Short mmCIF file of C-alpha atoms and ligand atoms in Angstrom, two decimals:
data_model
loop_
_atom_site.label_atom_id
_atom_site.label_comp_id
_atom_site.label_asym_id
_atom_site.label_seq_id
_atom_site.Cartn_x
_atom_site.Cartn_y
_atom_site.Cartn_z
CA MET A 1174 -14.76 243.34 35.35
CA GLY A 1175 -12.55 241.92 32.35
CA LYS A 1176 -14.26 242.60 28.76
CA SER A 1177 -12.42 239.62 27.69
CA ILE A 1178 -15.00 237.48 29.68
CA ILE A 1179 -18.58 239.17 29.06
CA ALA A 1180 -19.86 239.93 25.86
CA SER A 1181 -21.85 242.82 25.08
CA LYS A 1182 -23.24 242.17 22.11
CA ASN A 1183 -25.69 245.52 21.15
CA GLN A 1184 -25.13 248.93 23.20
CA PRO A 1185 -28.43 249.70 25.00
CA LEU A 1186 -31.00 251.67 23.22
CA VAL A 1187 -31.00 254.22 26.12
CA SER A 1188 -29.12 253.71 29.53
CA ARG A 1189 -31.24 252.49 32.49
CA ARG A 1190 -31.39 255.90 34.49
CA ALA A 1191 -32.19 258.11 30.96
CA PHE A 1192 -34.52 255.09 30.28
CA VAL A 1193 -36.81 255.41 33.11
CA GLN A 1194 -36.67 259.03 33.40
CA ARG A 1195 -37.65 259.71 29.81
CA SER A 1196 -40.38 256.70 30.07
CA GLY A 1197 -42.34 259.51 31.85
CA ALA A 1198 -44.46 256.75 33.54
CA GLY A 1199 -42.04 257.36 37.31
CA ILE A 1200 -42.44 260.69 39.67
CA LEU A 1201 -40.76 262.59 37.58
CA GLY A 1202 -43.81 261.90 34.32
CA LEU A 1203 -46.63 261.94 36.78
CA GLY A 1204 -45.54 264.80 38.37
CA LEU A 1205 -45.57 264.68 42.54
CA GLY A 1206 -49.86 265.99 42.69
CA ALA A 1207 -50.60 262.39 40.77
CA LEU A 1208 -49.69 259.79 43.46
CA SER A 1209 -52.22 258.64 45.44
CA SER A 1210 -51.56 257.11 48.58
CA ALA A 1211 -52.17 253.50 49.20
CA THR A 1212 -54.45 253.67 52.43
CA ALA A 1213 -56.22 250.34 51.77
CA CYS A 1214 -55.63 247.31 49.35
CA HIS A 1215 -58.84 248.27 47.12
CA ALA A 1216 -58.80 250.13 44.03
CA GLU A 1217 -62.10 252.68 44.12
CA GLU A 1218 -63.33 252.13 40.27
CA THR A 1219 -66.70 253.09 41.99
CA GLY A 1220 -69.43 255.07 40.26
CA ASN A 1221 -72.55 253.93 39.01
CA ASP A 1222 -71.15 250.80 37.15
CA THR A 1223 -72.18 247.11 37.08
CA PHE A 1224 -70.44 245.28 39.57
CA ALA A 1225 -67.97 243.24 37.41
CA ILE A 1226 -64.61 241.55 36.90
CA ILE A 1227 -62.50 243.95 35.27
CA HIS A 1228 -58.91 242.49 35.09
CA GLY A 1229 -57.70 238.69 34.32
CA PRO A 1230 -57.25 236.42 35.23
CA VAL A 1231 -53.86 235.83 35.30
CA VAL A 1232 -52.48 232.57 37.10
CA GLN A 1233 -49.32 232.75 38.76
CA SER A 1234 -46.47 231.45 40.98
CA PRO A 1235 -46.88 228.00 40.48
CA GLY A 1236 -45.78 225.12 43.13
CA PRO A 1237 -46.15 221.36 43.30
CA GLY A 1238 -49.56 220.57 42.18
CA GLU A 1239 -50.16 224.27 43.05
CA VAL A 1240 -51.04 227.70 41.13
CA THR A 1241 -52.87 231.27 42.33
CA VAL A 1242 -55.57 232.25 40.58
CA THR A 1243 -55.44 236.52 40.63
CA TRP A 1244 -58.24 238.63 39.24
CA HIS A 1245 -59.57 242.06 39.95
CA THR A 1246 -62.93 243.64 40.23
CA ASN A 1247 -64.78 246.87 40.11
CA ARG A 1248 -65.62 246.98 43.94
CA ASN A 1249 -64.78 244.86 46.99
CA ALA A 1250 -66.03 241.57 46.70
CA SER A 1251 -65.60 238.13 48.67
CA SER A 1252 -64.39 235.82 46.21
CA LYS A 1253 -64.13 231.22 45.41
CA VAL A 1254 -62.83 229.34 42.20
CA LEU A 1255 -64.56 226.52 41.48
CA TYR A 1256 -62.32 224.14 39.53
CA GLY A 1257 -62.18 220.78 38.31
CA THR A 1258 -60.57 218.13 35.55
CA ASP A 1259 -62.50 216.61 32.71
CA GLY A 1260 -64.82 219.75 33.04
CA GLN A 1261 -66.32 219.02 36.61
CA LEU A 1262 -65.92 221.98 38.38
CA ASP A 1263 -66.57 219.95 41.70
CA HIS A 1264 -63.64 221.45 43.80
CA THR A 1265 -63.85 224.64 45.38
CA ALA A 1266 -61.35 227.09 46.91
CA VAL A 1267 -61.06 229.98 49.07
CA THR A 1268 -58.19 232.20 50.53
CA SER A 1269 -58.92 233.11 54.17
CA ARG A 1270 -56.04 234.60 56.61
CA ASP A 1271 -56.37 233.78 60.10
CA GLY A 1272 -59.97 231.89 59.66
CA LEU A 1273 -61.45 235.14 57.82
CA ILE A 1274 -62.30 235.22 54.45
CA PRO A 1275 -61.10 238.90 52.57
CA ASN A 1276 -64.18 241.25 51.60
CA ASP A 1277 -62.42 244.45 51.60
CA SER A 1278 -60.14 244.18 48.50
CA THR A 1279 -60.63 244.60 45.14
CA CYS A 1280 -57.73 242.32 44.66
CA HIS A 1281 -58.34 238.34 44.46
CA ALA A 1282 -55.97 235.79 44.97
CA VAL A 1283 -57.07 232.60 45.51
CA ARG A 1284 -54.62 228.88 45.36
CA LEU A 1285 -55.55 226.01 44.01
CA THR A 1286 -54.03 223.03 45.68
CA GLY A 1287 -53.72 219.05 44.86
CA LEU A 1288 -53.75 219.50 41.33
CA THR A 1289 -52.20 216.52 38.99
CA PRO A 1290 -48.89 217.70 37.36
CA GLY A 1291 -49.48 217.62 33.65
CA LYS A 1292 -52.90 217.24 33.81
CA PRO A 1293 -55.60 220.46 32.55
CA PHE A 1294 -57.72 221.65 34.96
CA GLN A 1295 -60.27 223.84 34.35
CA TYR A 1296 -61.75 226.58 36.55
CA ARG A 1297 -64.37 229.33 37.01
CA LEU A 1298 -63.93 232.92 39.33
CA VAL A 1299 -66.63 233.62 41.39
CA SER A 1300 -67.06 237.69 42.99
CA ARG A 1301 -69.85 238.32 45.39
CA GLU A 1302 -69.84 241.89 46.00
CA PHE A 1303 -69.50 242.90 49.79
CA LYS A 1304 -71.42 246.22 49.85
CA GLY A 1305 -70.34 246.48 53.63
CA TYR A 1306 -71.92 245.53 57.52
CA ILE A 1307 -75.11 246.76 58.37
CA THR A 1308 -74.10 245.30 62.40
CA PRO A 1309 -71.69 242.60 63.03
CA TYR A 1310 -73.96 239.74 62.23
CA VAL A 1311 -75.77 241.38 58.92
CA VAL A 1312 -73.99 242.16 55.78
CA ASN A 1313 -75.16 243.40 52.70
CA HIS A 1314 -73.93 241.28 49.77
CA GLY A 1315 -74.34 242.80 46.38
CA GLU A 1316 -74.57 240.82 43.10
CA THR A 1317 -72.46 237.80 42.51
CA VAL A 1318 -70.78 237.72 38.96
CA GLU A 1319 -68.91 234.23 37.72
CA SER A 1320 -66.39 234.10 34.81
CA GLU A 1321 -66.48 231.73 32.34
CA VAL A 1322 -64.17 228.45 32.48
CA PHE A 1323 -60.93 228.70 31.66
CA THR A 1324 -57.94 225.77 31.20
CA CYS A 1325 -54.96 225.97 32.89
CA THR A 1326 -52.55 222.88 32.70
CA PRO A 1327 -49.75 222.42 36.20
CA LEU A 1328 -46.33 222.40 35.92
CA ASP A 1329 -45.07 218.96 35.67
CA PRO A 1330 -41.72 218.08 37.21
CA ALA A 1331 -41.29 215.03 35.23
CA LYS A 1332 -42.07 216.14 32.09
CA GLU A 1333 -39.27 215.75 29.25
CA TYR A 1334 -39.90 218.66 26.62
CA PHE A 1335 -40.97 222.36 27.11
CA SER A 1336 -40.13 226.20 26.84
CA PHE A 1337 -40.64 228.68 28.62
CA VAL A 1338 -40.03 232.80 27.66
CA MET A 1339 -38.81 235.38 29.76
CA TRP A 1340 -38.88 239.34 29.87
CA ASN A 1341 -37.48 242.37 31.81
CA ASP A 1342 -37.46 245.91 32.75
CA ILE A 1343 -40.48 246.98 30.23
CA HIS A 1344 -41.34 249.79 32.62
CA ASP A 1345 -44.64 250.39 31.40
CA ASP A 1346 -44.23 249.96 28.09
CA SER A 1347 -46.65 247.20 27.43
CA ARG A 1348 -46.99 248.19 24.18
CA ARG A 1349 -43.29 247.01 23.57
CA LEU A 1350 -44.51 244.13 25.45
CA GLU A 1351 -47.20 243.22 23.12
CA ALA A 1352 -44.92 243.76 19.83
CA MET A 1353 -42.49 241.22 21.68
CA PHE A 1354 -45.04 238.53 22.14
CA ASN A 1355 -46.04 238.10 18.69
CA ASP A 1356 -41.92 237.89 18.30
CA ILE A 1357 -41.79 234.33 19.25
CA SER A 1358 -43.61 230.50 18.81
CA TRP A 1359 -45.54 230.24 21.94
CA ASP A 1360 -45.98 226.43 20.73
CA GLY A 1361 -44.40 224.37 24.21
CA VAL A 1362 -44.04 227.33 26.04
CA ASP A 1363 -45.60 226.25 29.48
CA PHE A 1364 -44.96 229.18 31.50
CA VAL A 1365 -44.15 232.90 31.43
CA VAL A 1366 -41.24 234.56 33.68
CA LEU A 1367 -41.07 238.45 34.20
CA ASN A 1368 -38.06 239.30 35.34
CA GLY A 1369 -38.41 242.36 37.13
CA ASP A 1370 -39.00 246.51 36.83
CA ILE A 1371 -42.28 245.62 34.46
CA LEU A 1372 -43.28 248.50 36.53
CA ASN A 1373 -42.02 251.78 37.14
CA ASP A 1374 -42.09 252.49 40.55
CA PHE A 1375 -45.73 251.74 41.58
CA VAL A 1376 -47.00 254.95 42.05
CA ALA A 1377 -51.13 254.03 41.20
CA HIS A 1378 -52.97 250.91 41.19
CA GLU A 1379 -53.96 251.39 37.79
CA ARG A 1380 -50.15 251.45 36.55
CA PHE A 1381 -50.18 247.85 37.58
CA PHE A 1382 -52.84 246.67 35.07
CA ILE A 1383 -52.07 249.34 32.11
CA ALA A 1384 -47.89 248.34 32.58
CA PHE A 1385 -48.52 244.62 31.61
CA TYR A 1386 -51.43 242.82 33.48
CA ASP A 1387 -54.03 243.38 30.80
CA SER A 1388 -51.99 242.81 27.91
CA CYS A 1389 -50.95 239.51 30.07
CA ALA A 1390 -54.34 238.13 30.83
CA ARG A 1391 -55.51 238.65 26.90
CA LYS A 1392 -52.50 236.89 25.44
CA PHE A 1393 -51.80 233.75 27.86
CA GLY A 1394 -52.60 234.58 31.63
CA ALA A 1395 -55.66 232.34 32.48
CA ALA A 1396 -54.32 229.22 30.63
CA LEU A 1397 -49.94 229.68 31.52
CA PRO A 1398 -48.61 230.42 34.87
CA MET A 1399 -46.67 233.64 35.43
CA VAL A 1400 -43.76 233.80 37.34
CA PHE A 1401 -43.24 237.46 38.20
CA VAL A 1402 -40.04 238.24 39.42
CA ARG A 1403 -39.97 241.70 41.65
CA GLY A 1404 -37.37 243.93 40.06
CA ASN A 1405 -35.60 247.47 42.31
CA HIS A 1406 -38.75 249.13 40.77
CA GLU A 1407 -41.35 247.44 41.63
CA THR A 1408 -40.28 248.19 45.25
CA ARG A 1409 -40.98 252.17 44.47
CA GLY A 1410 -43.65 254.12 45.26
CA PRO A 1411 -47.27 254.24 47.44
CA TRP A 1412 -48.66 250.86 46.39
CA ALA A 1413 -45.28 249.30 46.69
CA ARG A 1414 -46.09 247.74 50.12
CA ARG A 1415 -49.22 246.18 48.56
CA PHE A 1416 -47.13 244.47 45.81
CA LEU A 1417 -48.02 240.91 47.32
CA ASP A 1418 -51.69 241.67 46.94
CA PHE A 1419 -50.98 242.28 43.26
CA VAL A 1420 -48.07 239.32 42.77
CA PRO A 1421 -49.03 237.10 45.90
CA GLY A 1422 -45.56 235.23 45.70
CA ARG A 1423 -45.71 232.09 47.52
CA GLU A 1424 -46.67 231.49 51.36
CA GLY A 1425 -46.42 235.39 51.94
CA ARG A 1426 -42.75 235.62 50.13
CA PRO A 1427 -42.21 237.16 46.81
CA TYR A 1428 -39.21 234.45 46.14
CA TYR A 1429 -39.88 230.66 45.66
CA ALA A 1430 -38.95 227.71 43.93
CA PHE A 1431 -40.60 225.29 41.22
CA ASP A 1432 -40.02 222.45 39.58
CA HIS A 1433 -40.88 221.61 36.27
CA GLY A 1434 -39.18 219.53 33.32
CA GLY A 1435 -36.68 218.35 35.01
CA VAL A 1436 -35.24 221.96 36.27
CA HIS A 1437 -35.55 223.39 39.69
CA PHE A 1438 -36.26 226.95 39.49
CA LEU A 1439 -35.61 229.64 41.74
CA ALA A 1440 -37.09 232.76 41.52
CA LEU A 1441 -35.09 235.16 44.20
CA ASP A 1442 -35.88 238.90 44.66
CA SER A 1443 -32.52 241.15 44.75
CA GLY A 1444 -34.46 243.91 46.38
CA GLU A 1445 -33.17 247.38 45.90
CA ASP A 1446 -29.81 248.28 43.87
CA LYS A 1447 -28.17 250.88 46.39
CA PRO A 1448 -27.73 250.42 50.18
CA ASP A 1449 -30.58 250.38 52.44
CA ASP A 1450 -29.36 254.23 53.87
CA ASN A 1451 -29.36 255.99 50.33
CA LYS A 1452 -30.87 259.05 50.76
CA GLU A 1453 -33.80 257.77 47.56
CA TYR A 1454 -35.33 255.37 49.93
CA ALA A 1455 -35.89 258.05 53.23
CA GLY A 1456 -35.23 255.42 55.77
CA LEU A 1457 -37.92 253.29 54.43
CA VAL A 1458 -36.35 250.15 53.47
CA GLU A 1459 -34.67 247.18 54.87
CA PHE A 1460 -33.37 244.62 51.98
CA ALA A 1461 -29.86 243.95 53.48
CA SER A 1462 -32.08 241.60 56.52
CA PHE A 1463 -34.79 240.49 53.26
CA ARG A 1464 -31.75 239.03 51.44
CA GLU A 1465 -30.26 237.38 54.24
CA ALA A 1466 -33.49 235.89 55.00
CA GLN A 1467 -33.67 234.76 51.61
CA THR A 1468 -30.14 233.45 51.89
CA ALA A 1469 -31.01 231.06 54.53
CA TRP A 1470 -33.87 230.29 52.37
CA LEU A 1471 -31.98 229.67 49.73
CA ARG A 1472 -29.18 227.44 51.04
CA ALA A 1473 -31.87 225.32 52.06
CA ASP A 1474 -33.83 224.87 49.12
CA LEU A 1475 -30.73 223.78 47.14
CA GLU A 1476 -30.67 221.24 49.83
CA SER A 1477 -33.82 219.97 49.09
CA GLU A 1478 -34.66 216.52 47.31
CA ALA A 1479 -36.01 218.81 45.13
CA ALA A 1480 -32.64 221.02 43.58
CA ARG A 1481 -30.90 218.18 43.92
CA ASN A 1482 -32.25 215.45 42.13
CA ALA A 1483 -33.36 218.50 39.38
CA ARG A 1484 -31.37 217.60 35.65
CA TYR A 1485 -30.74 221.20 35.82
CA ARG A 1486 -31.03 224.53 38.18
CA ILE A 1487 -31.97 227.89 36.64
CA VAL A 1488 -31.87 231.15 38.58
CA LEU A 1489 -33.83 233.81 37.67
CA SER A 1490 -32.91 237.21 39.67
CA HIS A 1491 -33.84 240.77 38.30
CA GLN A 1492 -30.32 241.83 39.18
CA PRO A 1493 -27.37 239.97 38.12
CA PRO A 1494 -24.74 238.48 40.31
CA ALA A 1495 -22.05 240.70 39.85
CA PRO A 1496 -19.79 241.98 37.42
CA VAL A 1497 -22.26 240.52 34.64
CA GLY A 1498 -22.88 243.74 33.15
CA CYS A 1499 -23.45 244.98 36.35
CA ASP A 1500 -21.35 246.21 39.03
CA GLY A 1501 -23.80 248.26 41.40
CA PHE A 1502 -24.32 247.78 45.51
CA GLY A 1503 -27.36 245.07 44.74
CA CYS A 1504 -25.40 243.25 41.89
CA GLN A 1505 -22.44 242.89 44.47
CA GLU A 1506 -25.01 241.80 47.16
CA VAL A 1507 -26.40 239.01 44.68
CA ARG A 1508 -22.66 237.95 44.15
CA ARG A 1509 -21.52 238.08 47.35
CA LEU A 1510 -24.94 236.09 49.00
CA TRP A 1511 -26.02 233.96 46.56
CA ARG A 1512 -23.59 233.71 43.58
CA PRO A 1513 -21.41 230.86 46.03
CA LEU A 1514 -24.53 228.94 46.83
CA VAL A 1515 -25.75 228.34 43.50
CA ASN A 1516 -22.26 227.96 42.08
CA ALA A 1517 -22.16 224.92 44.82
CA ALA A 1518 -25.45 223.50 43.62
CA GLY A 1519 -23.93 223.16 39.92
CA ALA A 1520 -26.68 225.59 38.66
CA ARG A 1521 -26.45 225.66 34.63
CA LEU A 1522 -28.16 229.18 34.18
CA TRP A 1523 -28.74 232.39 35.55
CA LEU A 1524 -31.30 234.59 34.01
CA SER A 1525 -31.92 238.61 34.95
CA GLY A 1526 -32.44 242.14 33.38
CA HIS A 1527 -31.70 245.23 35.13
CA THR A 1528 -28.75 246.78 33.47
CA HIS A 1529 -30.83 247.31 29.54
CA ASP A 1530 -28.05 246.01 28.33
CA PHE A 1531 -27.01 242.50 26.43
CA ALA A 1532 -24.24 240.12 28.56
CA TRP A 1533 -23.56 236.75 28.75
CA CYS A 1534 -20.95 235.03 30.72
CA LYS A 1535 -20.21 231.60 30.19
CA PRO A 1536 -18.65 229.19 32.88
CA GLY A 1537 -15.15 229.64 33.98
CA GLU A 1538 -15.22 233.33 32.56
CA ASP A 1539 -15.77 234.86 35.97
CA GLY A 1540 -13.78 233.01 38.01
CA ASP A 1541 -14.81 229.70 39.53
CA ASN A 1542 -18.53 230.19 37.99
CA VAL A 1543 -20.25 226.88 37.20
CA PHE A 1544 -22.93 228.12 35.37
CA HIS A 1545 -23.79 230.96 32.53
CA ALA A 1546 -25.12 234.33 33.57
CA MET A 1547 -26.97 236.76 31.20
CA THR A 1548 -28.90 239.99 31.60
CA ASN A 1549 -31.37 240.12 29.05
CA PRO A 1550 -31.89 243.80 27.47
CA PRO A 1551 -35.67 245.55 27.90
CA ASP A 1552 -36.72 245.21 24.02
CA ALA A 1553 -35.40 241.14 23.49
CA THR A 1554 -37.25 238.02 24.38
CA VAL A 1555 -35.58 235.06 25.94
CA ARG A 1556 -36.77 231.76 24.94
CA VAL A 1557 -35.15 228.13 26.96
CA ASP A 1558 -36.09 225.21 25.15
CA VAL A 1559 -35.59 222.88 27.55
CA ALA A 1560 -35.03 218.60 26.67
CA PRO A 1561 -32.66 216.27 28.30
CA GLU A 1562 -29.95 216.15 26.87
CA ALA A 1563 -29.30 220.41 26.65
CA LEU A 1564 -31.08 223.62 27.49
CA LYS A 1565 -30.92 225.94 24.25
CA VAL A 1566 -31.60 229.49 25.37
CA THR A 1567 -32.37 231.87 22.16
CA VAL A 1568 -31.83 235.81 22.93
CA LEU A 1569 -34.58 237.49 19.97
CA GLN A 1570 -33.93 241.19 19.63
CA LYS A 1571 -37.68 242.71 19.33
CA GLY A 1572 -38.76 242.32 15.92
CA GLY A 1573 -37.33 238.75 15.54
CA GLU A 1574 -33.61 239.00 14.98
CA VAL A 1575 -31.40 236.43 16.66
CA LEU A 1576 -29.27 238.35 19.04
CA HIS A 1577 -27.59 235.56 20.62
CA ARG A 1578 -28.43 231.27 21.28
CA GLU A 1579 -26.60 229.51 23.49
CA THR A 1580 -26.39 225.76 23.53
CA ILE A 1581 -25.95 224.41 27.06
CA PRO A 1582 -25.20 220.82 27.62
CA ALA A 1583 -27.41 218.77 30.66
FE1 FE2 B 1303 -34.00 246.95 37.75
#
């Protein structure tokens, strides 16, 4: 990597590895005895508390006239969402898997479809406690709880002007995330990207809520869709294999594309950052085939009408395409597998994290790249203002100082 082609405008507060170890939130911080085994997809927050919705909602994974509403109860429940427009909750959506509505989880994720792009809709969460089977034909239900009515606006590919914001590498530090919520104007922001390593290893289900989910729910989660791009730290810990129960992605995959305001977005999952046979992974990962399958999906997606006809294409991946701030194995794989496809598709911008440092690489500064690529530090906000004539990118250091501005013409 030539320093002349990739500008690093600040020093990392703490190196990435030191940051992870110092946060006190990972295995080192908890102590091995604190690691619970995620043997079932539910959080036993039982006791004699009244049955209740205790986390959320957070709207996630936007698609064409679609969003997934997520929330969590303190005991197992079956759930549905009542929704509609103009205050009429005349539609009902449930989740079912192979015909069965889940009743064995405290995680609830219901996909709403058929929404009118850009038209606000209202929705109410409904959860009915499920206490168990008396016989296969007689079940024991508990109380039913209903939330207040929330309003959210589905994304709209035809919209001309909008903004989105991005944070990454929060590593469980929700106070830092909340402080950065206050660094920006939320006017015009239509969705929020969390670009990986928001958790500092998924060691306990409570960590998910403490690290960011509750903060997001309080600030924007009911009203603005959240796009969560999985990082390498979300793949670690006993709850990592339940991650999709908490962050459902789309169609059972953590990666997907979505369209808004003339932009075709690609939310990619770069997986782990070392080879699968690294001793850290104990023979329990297979990201090589995962990335290969994703490459085939990406190739097909970029040939779609939505991708080809969009004014801009923007890529989101936790690990950047090497050498943008990173030459590690995962970044090299991102470069090897996805960079040629993204380049050929004429993407304008590729936003990443992972390195805990700021870097910006303009078109042509890394060979034949046609896109701008950047890595955002853990203590900075990226705001992108999208207009037909240009993308305006502002990177704000925590506290509000401008770290970088870039205007990318259409
Ligand atoms: Fe990372």
